[in-house]
mmCIF file of C-alpha atoms in Angstrom:
data_model
loop_
_atom_site.group_PDB
_atom_site.id
_atom_site.type_symbol
_atom_site.label_atom_id
_atom_site.label_comp_id
_atom_site.label_asym_id
_atom_site.label_seq_id
_atom_site.Cartn_x
_atom_site.Cartn_y
_atom_site.Cartn_z
ATOM 1 C CA MET A 1 -6.289 -11.114 -5.561
ATOM 2 C CA VAL A 2 -6.971 -8.182 -7.887
ATOM 3 C CA ASP A 3 -10.488 -7.139 -8.825
ATOM 4 C CA ASP A 4 -12.330 -3.984 -9.881
ATOM 5 C CA ALA A 5 -12.603 -2.844 -6.270
ATOM 6 C CA GLY A 6 -8.897 -3.123 -5.409
ATOM 7 C CA VAL A 7 -6.222 -5.556 -4.270
ATOM 8 C CA THR A 8 -6.024 -8.107 -1.457
ATOM 9 C CA LEU A 9 -2.703 -9.595 -0.314
ATOM 10 C CA ALA A 10 -1.846 -11.902 2.579
ATOM 11 C CA VAL A 11 1.246 -12.650 4.613
ATOM 12 C CA PRO A 12 1.276 -15.937 6.519
ATOM 13 C CA TRP A 13 2.310 -16.018 10.144
ATOM 14 C CA ARG A 14 5.902 -17.225 10.461
ATOM 15 C CA GLU A 15 8.107 -17.299 13.503
ATOM 16 C CA ASP A 16 10.832 -15.265 11.774
ATOM 17 C CA LEU A 17 8.298 -12.422 11.198
ATOM 18 C CA VAL A 18 7.392 -12.127 14.887
ATOM 19 C CA GLY A 19 8.237 -8.823 16.530
ATOM 20 C CA ASP A 20 7.758 -9.877 20.160
ATOM 21 C CA PRO A 21 8.683 -13.528 20.848
ATOM 22 C CA GLU A 22 6.948 -13.449 24.240
ATOM 23 C CA PHE A 23 3.553 -12.843 22.601
ATOM 24 C CA GLY A 24 4.121 -14.259 19.075
ATOM 25 C CA VAL A 25 2.695 -11.189 17.322
ATOM 26 C CA LEU A 26 3.833 -10.229 13.810
ATOM 27 C CA ALA A 27 6.185 -7.236 13.723
ATOM 28 C CA GLY A 28 4.672 -3.867 12.840
ATOM 29 C CA GLY A 29 7.111 -3.543 9.943
ATOM 30 C CA VAL A 30 5.607 -6.650 8.347
ATOM 31 C CA VAL A 31 2.138 -5.090 8.509
ATOM 32 C CA SER A 32 3.349 -1.729 7.159
ATOM 33 C CA SER A 33 5.225 -3.418 4.294
ATOM 34 C CA LEU A 34 2.152 -5.491 3.451
ATOM 35 C CA LEU A 35 -0.059 -2.379 3.395
ATOM 36 C CA ASP A 36 2.429 -0.382 1.295
ATOM 37 C CA HIS A 37 2.671 -3.223 -1.203
ATOM 38 C CA ALA A 38 -1.110 -3.667 -1.395
ATOM 39 C CA CYS A 39 -1.558 0.086 -1.937
ATOM 40 C CA GLY A 40 1.065 0.138 -4.701
ATOM 41 C CA LEU A 41 -0.544 -2.810 -6.469
ATOM 42 C CA ALA A 42 -3.934 -1.104 -6.200
ATOM 43 C CA VAL A 43 -2.453 1.932 -7.973
ATOM 44 C CA TRP A 44 -0.979 -0.209 -10.767
ATOM 45 C CA SER A 45 -4.276 -2.011 -11.213
ATOM 46 C CA ALA A 46 -6.066 1.358 -11.549
ATOM 47 C CA LEU A 47 -3.702 2.681 -14.246
ATOM 48 C CA ASP A 48 -4.186 2.069 -17.963
ATOM 49 C CA ALA A 49 -0.548 1.079 -18.439
ATOM 50 C CA PHE A 50 2.437 0.145 -16.294
ATOM 51 C CA GLN A 51 4.422 3.175 -15.180
ATOM 52 C CA PRO A 52 6.814 3.988 -12.347
ATOM 53 C CA ILE A 53 5.195 4.934 -9.041
ATOM 54 C CA ALA A 54 6.570 5.887 -5.638
ATOM 55 C CA THR A 55 5.041 6.095 -2.188
ATOM 56 C CA LEU A 56 4.763 9.815 -1.536
ATOM 57 C CA ASP A 57 2.983 9.678 1.809
ATOM 58 C CA MET A 58 1.597 6.846 3.900
ATOM 59 C CA ARG A 59 -0.186 7.001 7.240
ATOM 60 C CA ILE A 60 -0.862 3.802 9.126
ATOM 61 C CA ASP A 61 -3.007 3.664 12.241
ATOM 62 C CA TYR A 62 -2.291 0.500 14.223
ATOM 63 C CA LEU A 63 -5.581 -0.429 15.870
ATOM 64 C CA ARG A 64 -4.627 -3.645 17.666
ATOM 65 C CA ALA A 65 -2.102 -6.482 17.559
ATOM 66 C CA ALA A 66 -2.771 -9.302 15.131
ATOM 67 C CA GLU A 67 -3.629 -12.622 16.725
ATOM 68 C CA PRO A 68 -0.535 -14.840 17.134
ATOM 69 C CA GLY A 69 -0.364 -17.638 14.577
ATOM 70 C CA ARG A 70 -2.810 -16.021 12.138
ATOM 71 C CA GLU A 71 -2.092 -14.736 8.648
ATOM 72 C CA VAL A 72 -2.690 -11.036 8.027
ATOM 73 C CA LEU A 73 -4.592 -9.848 4.959
ATOM 74 C CA ALA A 74 -4.455 -6.361 3.472
ATOM 75 C CA ARG A 75 -7.072 -4.814 1.189
ATOM 76 C CA ALA A 76 -6.410 -1.531 -0.639
ATOM 77 C CA SER A 77 -8.202 0.508 -3.294
ATOM 78 C CA VAL A 78 -7.656 3.762 -5.145
ATOM 79 C CA PHE A 79 -10.297 6.360 -4.333
ATOM 80 C CA ARG A 80 -8.916 9.199 -6.473
ATOM 81 C CA LEU A 81 -6.551 9.164 -9.431
ATOM 82 C CA THR A 82 -5.105 12.378 -10.862
ATOM 83 C CA ARG A 83 -2.510 12.939 -13.582
ATOM 84 C CA SER A 84 0.330 12.908 -11.064
ATOM 85 C CA ILE A 85 -0.974 11.397 -7.799
ATOM 86 C CA ALA A 86 -3.033 8.362 -6.774
ATOM 87 C CA PHE A 87 -4.847 8.393 -3.425
ATOM 88 C CA VAL A 88 -5.386 5.028 -1.739
ATOM 89 C CA ARG A 89 -7.165 3.670 1.345
ATOM 90 C CA GLY A 90 -6.980 0.260 2.901
ATOM 91 C CA ALA A 91 -6.888 -1.924 5.979
ATOM 92 C CA ALA A 92 -5.239 -5.062 7.323
ATOM 93 C CA HIS A 93 -6.997 -7.757 9.344
ATOM 94 C CA ASP A 94 -6.346 -11.251 10.648
ATOM 95 C CA GLY A 95 -9.562 -12.917 9.551
ATOM 96 C CA ASN A 96 -12.363 -10.438 10.196
ATOM 97 C CA PRO A 97 -12.409 -7.343 7.962
ATOM 98 C CA GLU A 98 -14.796 -5.720 10.464
ATOM 99 C CA ASP A 99 -12.066 -5.872 13.151
ATOM 100 C CA PRO A 100 -8.956 -4.426 11.444
ATOM 101 C CA VAL A 101 -5.422 -4.641 12.753
ATOM 102 C CA ALA A 102 -4.431 -1.426 10.972
ATOM 103 C CA ALA A 103 -5.840 1.197 8.616
ATOM 104 C CA VAL A 104 -3.872 2.995 5.891
ATOM 105 C CA GLN A 105 -4.251 6.089 3.761
ATOM 106 C CA ALA A 106 -1.554 6.794 1.191
ATOM 107 C CA ALA A 107 -0.592 8.948 -1.765
ATOM 108 C CA PHE A 108 1.538 7.671 -4.636
ATOM 109 C CA MET A 109 3.452 9.798 -7.122
ATOM 110 C CA LEU A 110 2.868 8.780 -10.725
ATOM 111 C CA ASP A 111 5.189 9.195 -13.698
ATOM 112 C CA SER A 112 3.734 12.362 -15.229
ATOM 113 C CA ASP A 113 6.537 13.481 -17.513
ATOM 114 C CA ALA A 114 4.209 13.688 -20.533
ATOM 115 C CA GLY A 115 6.851 12.002 -22.684
ATOM 116 C CA ARG A 116 9.560 14.607 -22.031
ATOM 117 C CA ARG A 117 13.122 13.579 -21.424
ATOM 118 C CA ALA A 118 14.521 13.613 -17.892
ATOM 119 C CA GLY A 119 15.558 17.096 -16.745
ATOM 120 C CA ALA A 120 13.596 18.955 -19.446
ATOM 121 C CA ASN A 121 11.824 21.005 -16.799
ATOM 122 C CA LEU A 122 15.145 22.279 -15.385
ATOM 123 C CA THR A 123 16.329 24.203 -18.459
ATOM 124 C CA GLY A 124 13.177 26.142 -19.235
ATOM 125 C CA ARG A 125 13.489 24.933 -22.850
ATOM 126 C CA GLN A 126 11.379 22.242 -24.386
ATOM 127 C CA PRO A 127 13.245 19.347 -26.018
#
């Protein structure tokens, strides 16, 4: 779901996504991928036009294990957008947003070439 406040994505619980078969908990990589994807989509939804982006920095604090058998939802929103970087915050939960599984803060590099050709900044000459 995309709205003015950000993006929400969900990943259903599946046995092949479990990190520890003894406890049935989703793998941490699934949660980090979900958060990265939600953050990236939040950046695209905040931009006026589609442009290339890349995760520049992402910090995830894992607060607790998700409940076995439950889907995990991620919510992310851009809190600052500059010409070259978007700053995003978000969290993942398994049903109660007030009791998150993980929290994320990330920075995304934006395409800020101002219409110049690739490598123009390396020669010192303008195209």
